[in-house]
Coordinates of C-alpha atoms in Angstrom, one line a residue:
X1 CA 100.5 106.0 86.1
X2 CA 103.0 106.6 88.7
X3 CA 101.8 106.7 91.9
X4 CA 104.2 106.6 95.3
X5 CA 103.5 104.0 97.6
X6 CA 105.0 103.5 100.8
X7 CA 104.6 99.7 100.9
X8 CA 107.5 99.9 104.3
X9 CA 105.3 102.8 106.4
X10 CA 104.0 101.8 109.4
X11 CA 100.7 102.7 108.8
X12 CA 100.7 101.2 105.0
X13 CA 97.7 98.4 105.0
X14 CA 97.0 98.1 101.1
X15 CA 93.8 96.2 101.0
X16 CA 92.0 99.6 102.5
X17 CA 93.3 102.7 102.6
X18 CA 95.5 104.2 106.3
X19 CA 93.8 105.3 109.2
X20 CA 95.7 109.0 108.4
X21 CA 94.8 109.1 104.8
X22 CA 90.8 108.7 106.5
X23 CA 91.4 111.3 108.9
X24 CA 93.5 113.6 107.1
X25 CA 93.4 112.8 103.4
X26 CA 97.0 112.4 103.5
X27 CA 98.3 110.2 100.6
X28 CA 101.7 108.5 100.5
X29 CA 104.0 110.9 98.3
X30 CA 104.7 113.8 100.8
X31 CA 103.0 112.4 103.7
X32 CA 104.2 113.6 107.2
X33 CA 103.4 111.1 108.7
X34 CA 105.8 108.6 107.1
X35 CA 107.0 106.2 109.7
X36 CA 109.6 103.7 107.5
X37 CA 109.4 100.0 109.2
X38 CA 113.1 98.6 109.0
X39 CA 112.5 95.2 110.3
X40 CA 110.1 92.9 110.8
X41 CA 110.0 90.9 113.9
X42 CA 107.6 87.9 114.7
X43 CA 106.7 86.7 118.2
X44 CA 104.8 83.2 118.6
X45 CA 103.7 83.4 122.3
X46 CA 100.1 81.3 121.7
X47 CA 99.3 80.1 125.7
X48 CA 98.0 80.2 128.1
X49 CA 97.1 83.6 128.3
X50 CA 99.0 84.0 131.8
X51 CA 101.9 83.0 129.7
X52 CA 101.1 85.8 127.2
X53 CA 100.8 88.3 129.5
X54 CA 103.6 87.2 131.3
X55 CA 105.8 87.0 128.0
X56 CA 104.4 91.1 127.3
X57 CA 108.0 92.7 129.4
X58 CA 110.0 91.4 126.1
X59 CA 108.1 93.9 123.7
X60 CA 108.9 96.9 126.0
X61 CA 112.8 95.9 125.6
X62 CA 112.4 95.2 121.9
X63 CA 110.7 98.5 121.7
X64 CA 113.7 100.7 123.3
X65 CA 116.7 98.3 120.9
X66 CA 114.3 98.2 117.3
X67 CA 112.0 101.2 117.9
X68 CA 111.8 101.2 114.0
X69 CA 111.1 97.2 113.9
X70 CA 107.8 96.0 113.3
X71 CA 106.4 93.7 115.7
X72 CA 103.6 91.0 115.0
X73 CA 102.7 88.6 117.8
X74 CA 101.0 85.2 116.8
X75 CA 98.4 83.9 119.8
X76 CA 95.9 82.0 121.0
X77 CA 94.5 85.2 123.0
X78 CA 94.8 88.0 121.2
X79 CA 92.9 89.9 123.9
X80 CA 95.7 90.3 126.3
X81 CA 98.3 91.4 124.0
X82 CA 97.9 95.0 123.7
X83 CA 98.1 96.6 119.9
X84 CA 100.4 99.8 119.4
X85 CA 97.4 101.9 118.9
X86 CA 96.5 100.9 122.5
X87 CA 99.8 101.4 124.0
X88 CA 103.0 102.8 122.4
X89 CA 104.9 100.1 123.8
X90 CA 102.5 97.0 122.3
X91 CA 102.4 95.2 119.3
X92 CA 102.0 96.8 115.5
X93 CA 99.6 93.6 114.9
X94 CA 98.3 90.9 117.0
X95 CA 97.3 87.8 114.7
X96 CA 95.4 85.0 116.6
X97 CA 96.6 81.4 115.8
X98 CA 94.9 79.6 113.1
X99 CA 94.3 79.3 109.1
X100 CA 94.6 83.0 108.5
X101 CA 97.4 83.6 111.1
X102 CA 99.0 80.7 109.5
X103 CA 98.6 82.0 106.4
X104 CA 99.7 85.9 106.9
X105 CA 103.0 84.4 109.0
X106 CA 103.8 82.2 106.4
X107 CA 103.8 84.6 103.4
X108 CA 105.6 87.6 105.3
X109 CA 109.6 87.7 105.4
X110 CA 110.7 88.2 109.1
X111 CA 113.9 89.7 110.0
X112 CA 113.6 87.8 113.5
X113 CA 111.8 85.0 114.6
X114 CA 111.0 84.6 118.3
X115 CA 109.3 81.5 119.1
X116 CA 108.9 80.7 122.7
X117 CA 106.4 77.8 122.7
X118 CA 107.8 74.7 122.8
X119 CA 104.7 73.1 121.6
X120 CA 104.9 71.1 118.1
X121 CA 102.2 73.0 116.4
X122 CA 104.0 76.5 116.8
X123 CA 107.3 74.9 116.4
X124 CA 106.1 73.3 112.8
X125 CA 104.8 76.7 111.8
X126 CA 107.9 78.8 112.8
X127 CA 109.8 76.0 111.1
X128 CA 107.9 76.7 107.5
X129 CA 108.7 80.4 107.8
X130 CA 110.8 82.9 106.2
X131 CA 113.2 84.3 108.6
X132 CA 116.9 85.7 108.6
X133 CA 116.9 85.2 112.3
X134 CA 115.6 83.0 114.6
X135 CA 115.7 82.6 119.0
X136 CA 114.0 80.3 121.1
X137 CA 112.7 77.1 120.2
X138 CA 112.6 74.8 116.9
X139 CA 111.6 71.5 115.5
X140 CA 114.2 69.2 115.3
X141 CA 113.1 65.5 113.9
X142 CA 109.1 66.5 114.7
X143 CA 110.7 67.0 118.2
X144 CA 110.9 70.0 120.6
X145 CA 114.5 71.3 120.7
X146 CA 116.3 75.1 122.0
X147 CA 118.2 76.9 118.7
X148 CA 120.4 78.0 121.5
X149 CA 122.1 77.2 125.0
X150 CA 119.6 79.3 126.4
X151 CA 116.6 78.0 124.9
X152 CA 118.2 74.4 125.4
X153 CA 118.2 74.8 129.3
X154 CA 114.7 76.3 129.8
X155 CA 114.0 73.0 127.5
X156 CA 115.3 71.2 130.1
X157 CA 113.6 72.9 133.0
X158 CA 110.6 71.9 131.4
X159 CA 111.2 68.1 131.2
X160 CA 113.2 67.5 134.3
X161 CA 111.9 67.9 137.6
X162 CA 115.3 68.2 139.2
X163 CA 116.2 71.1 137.0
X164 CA 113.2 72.8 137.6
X165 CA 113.3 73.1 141.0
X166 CA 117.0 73.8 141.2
X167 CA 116.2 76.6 138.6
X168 CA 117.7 80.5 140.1
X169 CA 116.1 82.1 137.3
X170 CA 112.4 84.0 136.9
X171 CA 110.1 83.4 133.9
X172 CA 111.5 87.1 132.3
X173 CA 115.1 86.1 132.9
X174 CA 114.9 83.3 130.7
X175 CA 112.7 84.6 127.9
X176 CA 115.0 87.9 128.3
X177 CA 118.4 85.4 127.8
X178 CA 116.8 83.2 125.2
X179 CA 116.5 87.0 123.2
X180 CA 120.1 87.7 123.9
X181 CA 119.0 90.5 126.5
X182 CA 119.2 90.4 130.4
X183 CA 116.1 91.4 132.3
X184 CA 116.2 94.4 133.8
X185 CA 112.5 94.9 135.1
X186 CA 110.9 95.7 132.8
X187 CA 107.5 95.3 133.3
X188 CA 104.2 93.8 131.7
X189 CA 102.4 95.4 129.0
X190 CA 98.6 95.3 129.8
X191 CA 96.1 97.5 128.7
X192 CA 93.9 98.4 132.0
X193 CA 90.8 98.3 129.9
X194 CA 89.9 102.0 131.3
X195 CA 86.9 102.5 128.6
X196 CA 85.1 99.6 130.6
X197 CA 82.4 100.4 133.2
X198 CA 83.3 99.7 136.6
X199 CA 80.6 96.7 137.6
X200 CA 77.5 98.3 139.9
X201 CA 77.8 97.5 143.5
X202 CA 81.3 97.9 143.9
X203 CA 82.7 98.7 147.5
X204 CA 83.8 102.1 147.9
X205 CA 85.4 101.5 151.1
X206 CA 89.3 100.7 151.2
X207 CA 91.7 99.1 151.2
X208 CA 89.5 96.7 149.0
X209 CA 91.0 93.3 149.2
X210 CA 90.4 90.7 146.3
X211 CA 90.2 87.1 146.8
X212 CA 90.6 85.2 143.2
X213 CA 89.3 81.9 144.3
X214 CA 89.7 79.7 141.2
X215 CA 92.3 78.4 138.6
X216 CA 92.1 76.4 135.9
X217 CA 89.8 73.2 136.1
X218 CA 92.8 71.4 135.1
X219 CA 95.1 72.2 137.5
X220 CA 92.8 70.4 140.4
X221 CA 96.4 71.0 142.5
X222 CA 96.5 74.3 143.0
X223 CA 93.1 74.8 144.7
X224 CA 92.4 76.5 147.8
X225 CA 90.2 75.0 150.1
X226 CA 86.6 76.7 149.9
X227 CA 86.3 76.8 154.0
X228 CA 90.2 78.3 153.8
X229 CA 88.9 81.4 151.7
X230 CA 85.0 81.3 154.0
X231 CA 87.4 81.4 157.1
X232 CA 89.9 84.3 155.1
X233 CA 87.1 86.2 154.4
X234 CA 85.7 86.5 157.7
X235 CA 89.4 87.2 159.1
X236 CA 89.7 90.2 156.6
X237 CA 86.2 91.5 157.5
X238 CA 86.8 91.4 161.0
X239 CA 89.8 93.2 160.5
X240 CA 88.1 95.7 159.0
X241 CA 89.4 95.6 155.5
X242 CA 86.6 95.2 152.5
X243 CA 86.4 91.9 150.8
X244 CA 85.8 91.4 146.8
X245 CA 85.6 87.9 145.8
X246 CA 86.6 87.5 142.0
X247 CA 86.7 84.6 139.5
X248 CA 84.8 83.2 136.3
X249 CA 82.0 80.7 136.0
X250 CA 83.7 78.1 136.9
X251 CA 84.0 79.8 140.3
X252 CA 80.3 81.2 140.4
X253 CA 78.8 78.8 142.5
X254 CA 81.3 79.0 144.8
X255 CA 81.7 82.5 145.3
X256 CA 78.0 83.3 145.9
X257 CA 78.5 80.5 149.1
X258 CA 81.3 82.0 150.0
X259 CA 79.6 86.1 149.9
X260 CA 76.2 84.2 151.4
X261 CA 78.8 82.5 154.6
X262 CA 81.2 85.6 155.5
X263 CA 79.4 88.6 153.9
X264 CA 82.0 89.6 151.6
X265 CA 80.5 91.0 148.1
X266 CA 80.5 89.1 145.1
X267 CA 79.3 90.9 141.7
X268 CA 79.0 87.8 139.8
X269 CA 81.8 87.3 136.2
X270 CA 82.5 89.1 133.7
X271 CA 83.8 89.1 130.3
X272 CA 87.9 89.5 130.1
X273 CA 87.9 93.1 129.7
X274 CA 85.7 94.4 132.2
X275 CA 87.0 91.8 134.3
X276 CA 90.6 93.6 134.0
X277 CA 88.8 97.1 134.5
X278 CA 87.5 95.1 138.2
X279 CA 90.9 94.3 138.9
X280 CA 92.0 97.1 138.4
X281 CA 89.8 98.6 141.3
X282 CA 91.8 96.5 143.9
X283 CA 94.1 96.9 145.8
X284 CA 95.7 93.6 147.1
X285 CA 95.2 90.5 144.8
X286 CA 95.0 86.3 147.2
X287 CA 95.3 84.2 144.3
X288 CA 96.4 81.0 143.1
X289 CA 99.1 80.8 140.1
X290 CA 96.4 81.9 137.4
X291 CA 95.8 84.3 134.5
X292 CA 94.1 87.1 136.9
X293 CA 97.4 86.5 139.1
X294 CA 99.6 88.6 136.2
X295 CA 96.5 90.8 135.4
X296 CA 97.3 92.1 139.0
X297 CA 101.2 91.8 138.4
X298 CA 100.4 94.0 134.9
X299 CA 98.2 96.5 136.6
X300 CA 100.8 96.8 139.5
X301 CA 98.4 95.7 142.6
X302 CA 100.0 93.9 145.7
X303 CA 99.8 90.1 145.5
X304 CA 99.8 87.3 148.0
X305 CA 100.0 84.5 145.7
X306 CA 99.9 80.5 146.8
X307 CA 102.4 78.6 145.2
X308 CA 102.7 75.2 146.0
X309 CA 104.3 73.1 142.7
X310 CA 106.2 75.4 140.9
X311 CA 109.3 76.5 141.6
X312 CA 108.6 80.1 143.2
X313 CA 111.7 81.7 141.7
X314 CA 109.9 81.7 138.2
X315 CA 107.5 84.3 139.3
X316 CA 108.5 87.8 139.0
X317 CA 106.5 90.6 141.1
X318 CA 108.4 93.3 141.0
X319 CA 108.6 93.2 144.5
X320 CA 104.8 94.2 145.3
X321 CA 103.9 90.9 146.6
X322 CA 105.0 87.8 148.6
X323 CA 104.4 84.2 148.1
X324 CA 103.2 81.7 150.7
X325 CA 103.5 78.0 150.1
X326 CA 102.6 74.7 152.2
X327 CA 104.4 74.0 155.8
X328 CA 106.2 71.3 154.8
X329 CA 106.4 72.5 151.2
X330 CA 104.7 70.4 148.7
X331 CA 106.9 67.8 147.1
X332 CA 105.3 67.2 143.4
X333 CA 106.6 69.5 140.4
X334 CA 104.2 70.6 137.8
X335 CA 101.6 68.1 138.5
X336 CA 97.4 68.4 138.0
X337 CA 96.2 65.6 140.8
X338 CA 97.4 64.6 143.5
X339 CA 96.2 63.5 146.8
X340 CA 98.3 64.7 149.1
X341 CA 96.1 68.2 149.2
X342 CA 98.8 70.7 150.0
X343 CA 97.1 73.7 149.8
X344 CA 95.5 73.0 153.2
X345 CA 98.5 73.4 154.9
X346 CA 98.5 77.0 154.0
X347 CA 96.2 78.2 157.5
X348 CA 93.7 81.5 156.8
X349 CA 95.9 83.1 159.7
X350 CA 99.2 82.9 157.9
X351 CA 97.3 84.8 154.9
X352 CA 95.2 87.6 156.7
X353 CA 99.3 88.1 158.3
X354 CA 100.4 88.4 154.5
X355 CA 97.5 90.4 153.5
X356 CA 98.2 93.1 156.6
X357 CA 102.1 93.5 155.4
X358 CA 100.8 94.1 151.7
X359 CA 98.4 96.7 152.9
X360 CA 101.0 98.3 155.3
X361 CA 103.5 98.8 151.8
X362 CA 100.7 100.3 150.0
X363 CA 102.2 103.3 149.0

């Protein structure tokens, strides 16, 4: 029997039948909708999902070069990688890393491989696949190494203090060079989650003003004082600006002293999506260097963001936001404990100050 089958269409699957052949009962010979994938282009991005989202700007410029590439993306948080269907300008398939993931990567032909994890898991994978092209980062003697000069010096900003900090280039600029590109600002590719339900209880007052008071448990360093964000909340509510305290569980406890002390509202956490569809409902972000952070850089609110050890030139935001760090600076790089607490040094009245001139360039 001879039967046409577009095994190179964009909308081919082969184990059930296309979303258009279901809706339309088109079938492959004559179809219309024929969209021929030339290329096929991998992307291991697999954490942390900051990184991921952060790492999103590359598929927009990819997009406009390859718009007839395919484009999977291997993760560890699929969530935050936004599929095609969701956005034009998002990946044809988001796998999450594991057996299957593994599996499917491994038995697909890739035209180009991105990998921009330096960790040895990803690199072993990427180093058992199929590809005609490869940018980033490899496995050289069960060892982290950059297939390129690019790739070689962010390798080196990640095991050198010195370099790090001497670093002129933002977290896009690199990934953009390690690609062969040059970042031109393009921006984050987040889907704002709209088919969410805005949580009950939230202020309809504005400008609404959200505090993100965590980060990860890990990263003990980059924690604001909890009597730094009571006394910033007070400041900002005597200022007459409304208050939203954000964060996960980890923060729960916390936050409901913090709404109980200053009076600022606290709806309690949410899963990931509805928690973007919150975000999205603010409009200037205080955080820490955390995932919610580039949720607010994605969905294009104002930021204040506390920086303390990383090299602040790494953070790109699109000039919507400003960064305060500790007076005297901080002197560690990249570091979880510490006890020289740094983060005091940056005073509730320097950040209502910040919070005012983010306000002011509302548009």
């Amino acid at each position: 029997m001879s039967y046409l089958v577009h095994r190179d269409c964009r909308h081919f699957r082969g184990d059930i039948p296309c979303k258009l052949h279901k809706r339309e009962g088109v079938i492959c010979d004559g179809c219309s909708h024929y969209d021929r994938v030339d290329q096929r282009i991998l992307i291991i991005k697999l954490a942390a999902a900051g990184d991921v989202i952060r790492t999103t700007p590359l598929l927009r410029r990819i997009r406009s070069e390859r718009p007839h590439a395919w484009i999977t993306w291997l993760t560890e948080t699929p969530e935050v990688v936004p599929p095609r269907a969701v956005d034009p300008m998002g990946a044809d398939e988001v796998l999450r890393w594991g057996y299957d993931g593994g599996l499917i990567i491994e038995g697909t032909p890739w035209d180009w491989l991105i990998l921009l994890d330096k960790d040895r898991p990803a690199g072993a994978l990427a180093a058992r696949c199929n590809a005609l092209m490869r940018s980033g980062f490899t496995l050289e003697g069960g060892r982290p190494a950059g297939l390129d000069e690019a790739a070689h010096a962010k390798l080196l900003t990640g095991i050198d203090d010195k370099l790090n900090r001497a670093n002129t280039l933002s977290y896009p600029q690199e990934i953009f060079r390690i690609c062969g590109y040059e970042f031109i600002g393009e921006e984050y590719v987040l889907d704002p989650c709209l088919e969410q339900s805005v949580p009950d209880g939230i202020p309809k007052d504005r400008p609404l003003i959200g505090l993100n008071t965590g980060c990860a448990p890990r990263w003990k360093t980059r924690l604001w004082p909890e009597q730094h964000w009571n006394d910033l909340a007070w400041r900002l509510r005597d200022a007459g600006f409304t208050v939203l305290l954000l964060g996960g569980p980890i923060e729960h406890e916390k936050n409901q002293r913090i709404a109980c002390a200053s009076g600022a509202t606290y709806l309690g956490h949410f899963p990931l999506r509805q928690f973007v569809r919150l975000v999205g409902e603010i409009d200037v972000m205080v955080t820490a260097v955390t995932m919610a952070m580039h949720l607010a850089i994605g969905l294009k609110k104002r930021l204040v963001l506390f920086n303390n050890i990383f090299n602040p030139r790494e953070f790109e935001l699109y000039n919507r936001g400003e960064i305060l760090e500790p007076v005297p600076p901080c002197e560690c790089t990249f570091v979880s404990e510490c006890d020289k607490h740094c983060m005091d040094r940056i005073v509730p009245e320097r950040v209502l100050d910040a919070v005012k001139r983010q306000v002011a360039a509302l548009a």
